[in-house]
Coordinates of C-alpha atoms and ligand atoms in Angstrom, one line a residue:
M1 CA -6.5 -27.4 16.1
P2 CA -5.8 -24.4 14.0
E3 CA -8.8 -22.1 13.3
R4 CA -10.4 -22.5 9.9
I5 CA -10.3 -19.0 8.4
K6 CA -12.7 -17.9 5.6
N7 CA -13.0 -15.3 2.9
Y8 CA -15.8 -12.8 3.4
I9 CA -17.8 -12.2 0.3
N10 CA -21.2 -10.6 0.1
G11 CA -21.6 -10.8 3.9
K12 CA -20.9 -14.5 4.0
W13 CA -17.9 -16.5 5.3
V14 CA -16.7 -18.8 2.5
D15 CA -13.8 -21.0 1.5
A16 CA -11.6 -20.4 -1.6
A17 CA -13.4 -21.7 -4.7
S18 CA -10.5 -24.1 -5.2
G19 CA -10.7 -25.3 -1.6
K20 CA -7.0 -24.8 -1.2
T21 CA -5.5 -23.4 2.1
F22 CA -2.2 -22.2 3.6
K23 CA -1.1 -21.9 7.2
S24 CA -0.7 -18.9 9.4
I25 CA 1.9 -19.6 12.1
N26 CA 3.2 -18.0 15.3
P27 CA 6.6 -16.4 14.5
A28 CA 7.7 -16.7 18.2
D29 CA 7.2 -20.5 18.0
T30 CA 6.8 -21.8 14.5
R31 CA 5.4 -25.1 15.7
E32 CA 2.2 -23.4 16.5
V33 CA -0.3 -23.1 13.6
I34 CA -2.9 -20.5 14.3
G35 CA -5.0 -20.6 11.2
L36 CA -5.8 -22.5 8.0
V37 CA -6.4 -19.8 5.5
P38 CA -8.1 -19.8 2.0
D39 CA -5.4 -19.8 -0.6
S40 CA -7.6 -17.8 -3.0
D41 CA -7.2 -16.9 -6.7
A42 CA -8.8 -14.9 -9.5
A43 CA -12.1 -16.7 -9.2
D44 CA -12.5 -15.6 -5.6
V45 CA -11.4 -12.0 -6.5
E46 CA -14.1 -12.1 -9.2
A47 CA -16.8 -13.1 -6.7
A48 CA -15.7 -10.4 -4.3
V49 CA -15.6 -7.7 -7.0
R50 CA -19.1 -8.6 -8.2
A51 CA -20.5 -8.4 -4.7
A52 CA -18.8 -5.0 -4.1
R53 CA -20.2 -3.7 -7.4
R54 CA -23.7 -4.8 -6.6
A55 CA -23.6 -3.1 -3.2
A56 CA -22.1 0.1 -4.5
P57 CA -25.2 2.2 -5.6
T58 CA -27.1 1.7 -2.4
W59 CA -24.1 2.3 -0.2
A60 CA -23.1 5.4 -2.2
K61 CA -26.6 6.8 -1.5
T62 CA -26.7 6.0 2.2
P63 CA -26.4 9.3 4.0
P64 CA -22.8 9.6 5.4
P65 CA -24.0 10.1 9.0
K66 CA -25.7 6.7 8.7
R67 CA -22.5 5.2 7.4
G68 CA -20.9 6.8 10.4
E69 CA -23.2 5.1 12.8
I70 CA -22.0 1.8 11.6
L71 CA -18.4 2.9 12.1
Y72 CA -19.2 4.1 15.6
R73 CA -20.6 0.7 16.4
A74 CA -17.5 -0.9 15.0
A75 CA -15.3 1.3 17.1
E76 CA -17.2 0.3 20.2
L77 CA -16.8 -3.3 19.4
L78 CA -13.0 -2.8 18.9
V79 CA -12.9 -1.2 22.3
K80 CA -14.6 -4.2 23.9
R81 CA -12.3 -6.6 22.1
K82 CA -9.1 -4.7 22.5
Q83 CA -7.4 -7.3 24.7
A84 CA -8.4 -10.3 22.6
L85 CA -7.4 -8.5 19.4
G86 CA -4.1 -7.3 20.9
E87 CA -3.3 -10.9 21.9
C88 CA -4.1 -12.1 18.4
V89 CA -1.7 -9.6 17.0
V90 CA 1.0 -10.9 19.3
R91 CA 0.4 -14.5 18.4
E92 CA 0.2 -14.0 14.7
M93 CA 2.7 -11.2 14.0
G94 CA 5.0 -11.4 17.0
K95 CA 5.1 -7.9 18.5
V96 CA 4.9 -7.5 22.3
L97 CA 1.5 -7.2 24.0
S98 CA 1.7 -3.5 24.8
E99 CA 2.3 -2.8 21.2
G100 CA -0.3 -5.3 20.0
L101 CA -2.8 -3.3 22.2
G102 CA -1.4 -0.1 20.6
D103 CA -2.1 -1.5 17.2
V104 CA -5.7 -2.0 18.1
Q105 CA -5.9 1.4 19.8
E106 CA -4.8 3.0 16.6
A107 CA -7.6 1.3 14.8
I108 CA -10.1 2.4 17.5
D109 CA -8.8 6.0 17.1
M110 CA -9.1 5.8 13.3
T111 CA -12.6 4.3 13.3
Y112 CA -14.0 6.9 15.7
Y113 CA -12.3 9.7 13.7
M114 CA -13.7 8.5 10.4
A115 CA -17.1 7.9 11.9
G116 CA -17.1 11.6 12.8
E117 CA -16.3 12.4 9.2
G118 CA -19.8 11.2 8.4
R119 CA -21.1 14.5 9.7
R120 CA -18.3 16.6 8.1
L121 CA -17.1 15.4 4.7
S122 CA -17.1 19.1 3.9
G123 CA -16.6 20.9 0.7
E124 CA -16.8 24.6 -0.1
T125 CA -19.5 27.0 -1.0
V126 CA -18.2 30.1 -2.7
P127 CA -19.8 33.1 -4.4
S128 CA -20.5 33.0 -8.1
E129 CA -19.4 35.9 -10.3
L130 CA -22.9 36.1 -11.7
P131 CA -26.2 37.1 -10.0
D132 CA -28.8 34.5 -9.1
K133 CA -26.2 31.7 -9.3
D134 CA -24.5 29.7 -6.6
A135 CA -21.5 27.4 -6.6
K136 CA -20.3 24.6 -4.4
S137 CA -18.0 21.6 -4.3
I138 CA -19.0 18.3 -2.6
R139 CA -17.1 15.1 -2.0
V140 CA -18.4 12.0 -3.7
P141 CA -17.2 8.4 -3.6
V142 CA -14.6 7.2 -6.1
G143 CA -16.1 3.8 -6.5
L144 CA -14.7 0.3 -5.9
F145 CA -11.4 0.1 -4.0
A146 CA -8.8 -2.7 -3.7
L147 CA -7.1 -2.4 -0.4
I148 CA -3.8 -4.3 0.1
T149 CA -2.3 -4.2 3.6
P150 CA 0.9 -5.3 5.3
W151 CA 1.5 -7.5 8.3
N152 CA 3.4 -5.1 10.6
F153 CA 0.2 -3.3 11.8
P154 CA -2.3 -6.0 11.1
I155 CA -5.3 -4.2 12.7
A156 CA -4.3 -0.5 12.4
I157 CA -3.3 -0.2 8.8
P158 CA -6.4 -2.1 7.5
S159 CA -8.4 0.4 9.6
W160 CA -6.6 3.3 8.0
K161 CA -7.8 2.2 4.6
I162 CA -11.2 0.5 5.3
T163 CA -12.7 3.3 7.4
P164 CA -12.1 6.2 5.1
A165 CA -13.1 4.1 2.1
L166 CA -16.4 3.2 3.8
I167 CA -17.3 6.6 5.3
A168 CA -16.8 8.2 1.9
G169 CA -19.3 5.7 0.3
N170 CA -17.0 3.4 -1.6
T171 CA -17.2 -0.4 -1.6
V172 CA -14.1 -2.5 -0.9
V173 CA -12.3 -5.7 -1.8
F174 CA -9.6 -6.2 0.8
K175 CA -6.5 -8.4 0.7
P176 CA -4.8 -8.6 4.0
A177 CA -1.1 -9.7 4.3
E178 CA -0.8 -13.5 4.1
E179 CA 1.2 -13.4 7.3
T180 CA -1.6 -12.0 9.4
P181 CA -5.0 -13.3 8.0
V182 CA -6.4 -14.2 11.4
C183 CA -6.0 -10.6 12.7
A184 CA -7.7 -9.3 9.5
T185 CA -10.5 -11.7 10.0
R186 CA -11.1 -10.5 13.6
L187 CA -11.3 -6.9 12.2
V188 CA -13.7 -7.8 9.4
E189 CA -15.9 -9.6 12.0
V190 CA -16.3 -6.3 13.8
F191 CA -17.6 -4.5 10.7
H192 CA -19.9 -7.4 10.0
E193 CA -21.4 -7.3 13.5
A194 CA -21.6 -3.6 13.4
G195 CA -24.2 -4.0 10.7
L196 CA -22.3 -3.2 7.4
P197 CA -24.6 -4.3 4.5
P198 CA -23.5 -7.4 2.5
G199 CA -21.0 -6.7 -0.3
V200 CA -19.9 -3.3 1.0
L201 CA -16.7 -4.8 2.4
N202 CA -15.3 -8.1 1.1
M203 CA -12.1 -9.9 2.1
V204 CA -10.1 -12.3 0.0
H205 CA -7.1 -14.1 1.6
G206 CA -4.0 -15.1 -0.3
F207 CA -0.8 -14.0 -1.9
G208 CA 0.2 -11.0 -4.0
E209 CA 0.5 -12.7 -7.3
T210 CA -2.7 -14.7 -7.0
V211 CA -5.0 -12.3 -5.3
G212 CA -3.4 -8.8 -4.9
E213 CA -2.4 -8.3 -8.6
P214 CA -5.7 -9.7 -10.1
M215 CA -7.5 -7.4 -7.7
A216 CA -5.5 -4.3 -8.7
R217 CA -5.9 -5.2 -12.4
H218 CA -9.6 -5.9 -12.3
P219 CA -11.4 -3.6 -14.7
V220 CA -14.2 -2.8 -12.3
V221 CA -11.8 -1.8 -9.5
E222 CA -11.3 2.0 -9.7
A223 CA -8.7 2.6 -7.1
V224 CA -6.0 0.9 -5.2
S225 CA -4.4 1.6 -1.8
F226 CA -1.3 -0.4 -1.0
T227 CA 1.1 -0.4 2.0
G228 CA 4.1 -2.7 1.8
S229 CA 7.4 -3.1 0.2
N230 CA 8.9 -0.4 -2.0
E231 CA 9.5 -2.9 -4.8
V232 CA 5.9 -4.0 -5.0
G233 CA 4.5 -0.6 -4.4
M234 CA 6.3 1.0 -7.3
K235 CA 5.4 -1.9 -9.6
L236 CA 1.7 -1.6 -8.6
A237 CA 1.8 2.1 -9.2
G238 CA 2.9 1.4 -12.8
V239 CA 0.1 -1.1 -13.2
C240 CA -2.5 1.4 -11.8
A241 CA -1.2 4.3 -13.9
G242 CA -1.3 2.1 -17.0
L243 CA -4.9 1.2 -16.4
G244 CA -6.0 4.6 -15.4
K245 CA -6.7 3.8 -11.7
H246 CA -6.3 6.1 -8.7
Y247 CA -3.8 5.0 -6.2
T248 CA -1.9 5.5 -3.0
M249 CA 1.3 3.5 -2.4
E250 CA 2.8 3.8 1.0
T251 CA 6.2 2.0 1.1
G252 CA 9.6 2.2 2.7
G253 CA 11.5 4.3 5.1
K254 CA 15.1 4.6 6.3
N255 CA 14.4 7.0 9.1
P256 CA 17.2 9.0 10.8
I257 CA 17.5 10.3 14.3
I258 CA 20.0 13.3 14.5
V259 CA 21.5 13.6 18.0
M260 CA 23.3 16.9 18.5
D261 CA 26.0 17.6 21.1
D262 CA 23.6 19.7 23.2
A263 CA 20.9 16.9 23.4
N264 CA 19.5 15.4 26.5
L265 CA 21.5 12.3 26.1
D266 CA 19.3 10.0 28.3
L267 CA 16.2 11.0 26.4
A268 CA 18.0 10.6 23.0
I269 CA 19.2 7.1 23.9
E270 CA 15.8 6.0 25.1
G271 CA 14.2 7.4 21.9
A272 CA 16.8 5.7 19.7
L273 CA 16.3 2.3 21.5
W274 CA 12.5 2.6 21.2
G275 CA 12.7 3.7 17.5
G276 CA 15.3 1.2 16.5
F277 CA 14.2 -1.9 18.3
G278 CA 10.5 -1.3 19.1
T279 CA 8.4 -3.7 17.0
T280 CA 11.7 -5.4 16.3
G281 CA 12.4 -2.7 13.8
Q282 CA 9.5 -3.7 11.7
R283 CA 7.9 -0.3 11.3
C284 CA 8.1 1.9 8.2
T285 CA 8.9 4.6 10.7
A286 CA 11.6 2.6 12.6
A287 CA 14.8 4.6 13.4
S288 CA 17.3 2.6 11.5
R289 CA 20.0 5.4 11.2
L290 CA 21.4 7.4 14.1
I291 CA 23.4 10.4 12.9
V292 CA 25.4 11.6 15.9
H293 CA 27.4 14.8 16.5
Q294 CA 31.1 13.9 16.6
D295 CA 31.7 15.5 20.0
I296 CA 29.3 13.0 21.8
Y297 CA 29.6 10.1 19.3
D298 CA 31.7 7.8 21.5
R299 CA 29.7 8.5 24.6
F300 CA 26.4 8.0 22.8
A301 CA 27.4 4.8 21.0
E302 CA 28.7 3.2 24.2
R303 CA 25.5 3.9 26.1
F304 CA 23.2 3.0 23.3
V305 CA 25.0 -0.4 22.9
E306 CA 24.7 -0.9 26.7
G307 CA 20.9 -0.1 26.5
A308 CA 20.4 -2.5 23.6
K309 CA 22.3 -5.3 25.4
R310 CA 19.7 -5.2 28.2
L311 CA 16.7 -5.6 25.9
K312 CA 14.8 -8.8 26.6
L313 CA 13.9 -10.9 23.7
G314 CA 11.1 -13.5 23.8
D315 CA 7.4 -14.3 23.2
G316 CA 5.4 -11.0 23.1
L317 CA 2.9 -12.5 25.5
E318 CA 5.5 -12.7 28.3
R319 CA 5.2 -9.6 30.4
K320 CA 8.9 -8.9 30.4
T321 CA 9.6 -9.2 26.7
Q322 CA 10.7 -6.0 25.0
V323 CA 11.6 -7.4 21.5
G324 CA 9.7 -10.1 19.7
P325 CA 10.6 -12.2 16.7
L326 CA 10.6 -11.2 13.0
V327 CA 7.3 -12.0 11.4
S328 CA 8.4 -14.8 8.9
E329 CA 11.1 -16.9 7.6
L330 CA 11.4 -14.6 4.6
Q331 CA 11.9 -11.5 6.8
Y332 CA 14.3 -13.4 9.1
K333 CA 16.5 -14.4 6.1
K334 CA 16.4 -11.0 4.6
V335 CA 17.5 -9.3 7.9
L336 CA 20.3 -11.9 8.4
H337 CA 21.4 -11.3 4.8
Y338 CA 21.6 -7.5 5.5
I339 CA 23.7 -8.2 8.6
E340 CA 26.2 -10.1 6.4
V341 CA 26.2 -7.2 3.9
G342 CA 27.0 -4.8 6.7
K343 CA 29.9 -6.9 7.9
K344 CA 31.3 -7.2 4.4
E345 CA 31.0 -3.5 3.7
G346 CA 33.3 -2.9 6.7
A347 CA 31.0 -1.4 9.2
K348 CA 32.0 -2.1 12.8
L349 CA 29.7 -4.6 14.4
A350 CA 29.1 -3.3 18.0
L351 CA 26.4 -5.7 19.1
G352 CA 24.4 -8.7 17.9
G353 CA 25.1 -9.8 14.3
G354 CA 23.1 -13.0 14.0
P355 CA 20.2 -15.2 15.0
Y356 CA 19.1 -15.4 18.7
R357 CA 18.2 -18.9 19.8
K358 CA 18.5 -18.9 23.6
G359 CA 15.9 -20.7 25.7
L360 CA 12.4 -20.4 24.5
C361 CA 13.5 -18.3 21.4
A362 CA 14.9 -21.5 19.8
N363 CA 11.8 -22.1 17.8
G364 CA 11.1 -18.6 16.6
Y365 CA 12.5 -16.1 14.1
F366 CA 14.6 -14.2 16.6
V367 CA 17.5 -12.0 15.6
A368 CA 19.7 -10.4 18.2
P369 CA 19.5 -6.6 18.3
T370 CA 22.3 -5.5 16.0
I371 CA 24.3 -2.3 16.0
F372 CA 26.7 -1.2 13.3
M373 CA 29.1 1.7 14.1
D374 CA 31.2 3.9 11.9
V375 CA 28.7 3.3 9.1
S376 CA 29.3 5.5 6.1
P377 CA 26.4 7.1 4.3
N378 CA 27.1 5.2 1.0
M379 CA 26.9 1.7 2.5
R380 CA 23.9 -0.4 1.6
I381 CA 23.0 -0.9 5.3
A382 CA 22.7 2.9 5.5
R383 CA 20.5 3.3 2.4
E384 CA 18.2 0.3 2.1
E385 CA 15.3 -0.6 4.3
I386 CA 16.2 -3.7 6.4
F387 CA 12.9 -3.9 8.4
G388 CA 14.5 -5.6 11.4
P389 CA 16.4 -4.9 14.6
V390 CA 19.5 -3.5 12.9
V391 CA 20.6 0.1 13.6
S392 CA 23.5 2.0 11.9
I393 CA 25.3 4.7 13.7
M394 CA 27.0 7.5 11.7
R395 CA 29.1 10.5 12.6
A396 CA 28.4 14.1 11.6
K397 CA 30.6 17.2 12.3
D398 CA 27.7 19.6 12.5
L399 CA 24.0 20.1 11.9
T400 CA 24.4 20.9 8.2
E401 CA 26.2 17.7 7.6
A402 CA 23.8 15.7 9.7
I403 CA 20.8 17.0 7.7
D404 CA 22.7 16.3 4.4
I405 CA 23.2 12.7 5.5
A406 CA 19.6 12.4 6.6
N407 CA 18.3 13.7 3.3
D408 CA 20.7 11.9 1.0
I409 CA 18.6 8.7 0.4
H410 CA 15.6 7.7 -1.7
F411 CA 13.2 7.6 1.2
G412 CA 11.6 10.3 3.3
L413 CA 9.1 9.0 5.8
S414 CA 10.0 10.2 9.2
A415 CA 13.0 11.9 10.9
A416 CA 13.9 13.1 14.4
I417 CA 16.3 15.5 16.0
Y418 CA 17.4 15.6 19.6
S419 CA 18.7 19.1 20.6
R420 CA 18.0 21.7 23.2
D421 CA 18.7 24.5 20.9
V422 CA 15.5 25.9 19.4
N423 CA 17.3 27.4 16.4
K424 CA 18.8 24.0 15.5
T425 CA 15.5 22.2 15.8
A426 CA 13.8 24.9 13.7
I427 CA 16.4 24.5 11.0
A428 CA 15.9 20.7 11.1
E429 CA 12.2 21.1 10.9
R430 CA 12.5 23.2 7.8
D431 CA 15.3 21.3 6.0
L432 CA 14.6 17.6 6.7
D433 CA 13.0 16.2 3.5
C434 CA 10.4 13.9 4.8
G435 CA 6.7 13.5 5.7
L436 CA 7.0 13.5 9.5
V437 CA 9.5 15.4 11.7
Y438 CA 9.9 14.7 15.4
I439 CA 11.6 17.1 17.8
N440 CA 13.0 15.6 20.9
A441 CA 11.0 12.4 20.3
S442 CA 11.6 9.2 18.3
T443 CA 10.7 8.6 14.7
I444 CA 7.7 6.3 15.5
G445 CA 4.3 7.0 16.9
A446 CA 2.4 9.1 14.4
E447 CA -1.2 9.9 15.4
I448 CA -4.1 9.3 13.1
Q449 CA -5.6 12.8 13.1
L450 CA -2.9 14.1 10.8
P451 CA -1.8 12.9 7.3
F452 CA 0.7 10.0 7.3
G453 CA 3.2 9.4 4.6
G454 CA 6.4 10.6 3.1
T455 CA 8.4 12.2 0.3
K456 CA 10.5 10.7 -2.5
R457 CA 10.1 6.9 -3.0
T458 CA 8.4 6.5 0.3
G459 CA 5.0 7.1 -1.1
L460 CA 3.0 8.0 -4.2
G461 CA -0.5 9.5 -4.2
P462 CA -2.5 11.1 -1.4
R463 CA -1.5 10.5 2.2
E464 CA -3.1 8.1 4.6
A465 CA -5.0 8.8 7.9
G466 CA -6.8 11.9 8.9
G467 CA -7.0 15.6 8.6
R468 CA -6.9 18.0 5.7
G469 CA -4.7 16.5 3.0
G470 CA -5.2 13.0 4.4
A471 CA -7.1 9.9 3.4
L472 CA -10.2 11.6 2.1
D473 CA -8.2 13.0 -0.8
L474 CA -7.9 9.4 -2.0
Y475 CA -11.2 8.0 -1.0
T476 CA -13.4 10.9 -2.4
K477 CA -13.4 12.9 -5.6
W478 CA -14.6 16.4 -6.0
K479 CA -17.8 17.3 -7.7
V480 CA -18.5 20.9 -8.4
I481 CA -22.1 22.2 -8.8
Y482 CA -23.2 25.5 -10.3
R483 CA -26.9 26.3 -9.9
D484 CA -28.4 29.1 -12.0
F485 CA -31.7 30.4 -10.7
S486 CA -31.9 33.5 -12.9
D487 CA -34.1 32.0 -15.6
R488 CA -31.9 33.5 -18.3
L489 CA -28.7 32.6 -20.1
Q490 CA -25.8 33.9 -18.1
K491 CA -22.3 33.6 -19.5
A492 CA -19.4 33.2 -17.1
Q493 CA -16.3 35.3 -18.0
I494 CA -18.4 37.2 -20.6
D495 CA -21.4 38.8 -19.0
Ligands
LIG1 C1 4.0 1.6 9.7 O1 5.0 1.2 10.2 O2 3.7 1.3 8.5 O3 4.0 6.1 13.4 C2 3.0 2.4 10.4 C3 4.0 4.9 13.8 C4 2.7 4.1 13.8 C5 2.3 3.7 12.4 C6 3.4 3.0 11.7 N1 1.6 5.0 14.3 O4 5.0 4.3 14.1

């Protein structure tokens, strides 16, 4: 029997007002229904927003270290439940178990990190230009946040948004991806059990048009944080700007690895396999373009294809599996469509090129690891985000050309270079136009203590995750306080 999943409103687990449900299934075997999930609408959004609004004044006045204590307890619970949550990620989203556990670990890291912010949340104190007067800036909550998260990191990415929102004193309405509602529920249970007061965090399950958009448009919602497709992100940014809401949109990537002729080839191949096919290519940070120096191009391509041939596809809970299924029928069809586009564009298909249905994979959304060679930078498969196990290899005559190809697209999330020449890696570090640069490492695996995000159409608004210039820039606003204790009128800029 599938589990009956609920919305979480004002500290209570409730069905959608309409009573309607939809199914969450296992993408490795679509016959397995994991959850029956509330198919919510604007009425449920309204109830969640009301609860969040009622909870806001008390939560905003709760001392941040006390908010932090709740987050510490949540982090401890995540540690205790890591295995179960990791398995839930595998069953509902399809990634392999080691990565499912990594997904949970990233949430643990983030929750501890943001718990610690409860005792920092620092501003500045600076001298005033006048005597007997002081001046400081403090961080205050923004207000009520709508958080809309994707399915590819069903525990980690919600934690990137929920924990900074909470530590900063905001209240939240949260819509998790419709593909991974059970994982989201496990995460919200943790915050509930950690002692979060009712109404501070609310979760409404459902779809973009019926829940996400009404949430973002709701007049009481002051800010929106979205991670997902570029198309939806840009549209939502327009909605937010029009309604005067703060926002962060974290969207696509088309991340390159540059492999120079002096690279450690074994390391570069390993990194390219991990970046290209890890998480079945379903990371914003996935390495979907390999830009290889012409002198090692053939050698690299041959060995890369050999390595990809050996990857084992299957159910992520099987110990030997390295590549799981795509998350849904929609993604499966989209990836297969792009493979056809690549063939038609005249790229050379070196591996894969279609569905993978062998053995136990027959009932899941499996696509064979696919490699296109001799891809030219203007082909669609070299420019558009595919979000699947499809990698394009391109040739470059030198570092300058490689960097030009890397930069000549609308996205700029992460990029990597493999080279043993410190000057070349320094030039790449300087000239790659993106948010994350990796040197002698793949494009995936950002850590939470630094800002996460990219340039160009990859993202709009403040970055996610930790550190200066990270999430707190979205989840707090500055208040500046001048205190005059001179007992006389003092005029700044004049006296
Ligand atoms: C994403 O795919 O949206 O850097 C996030 C990484 C992970 C996060 C990816 N830490 O690959």
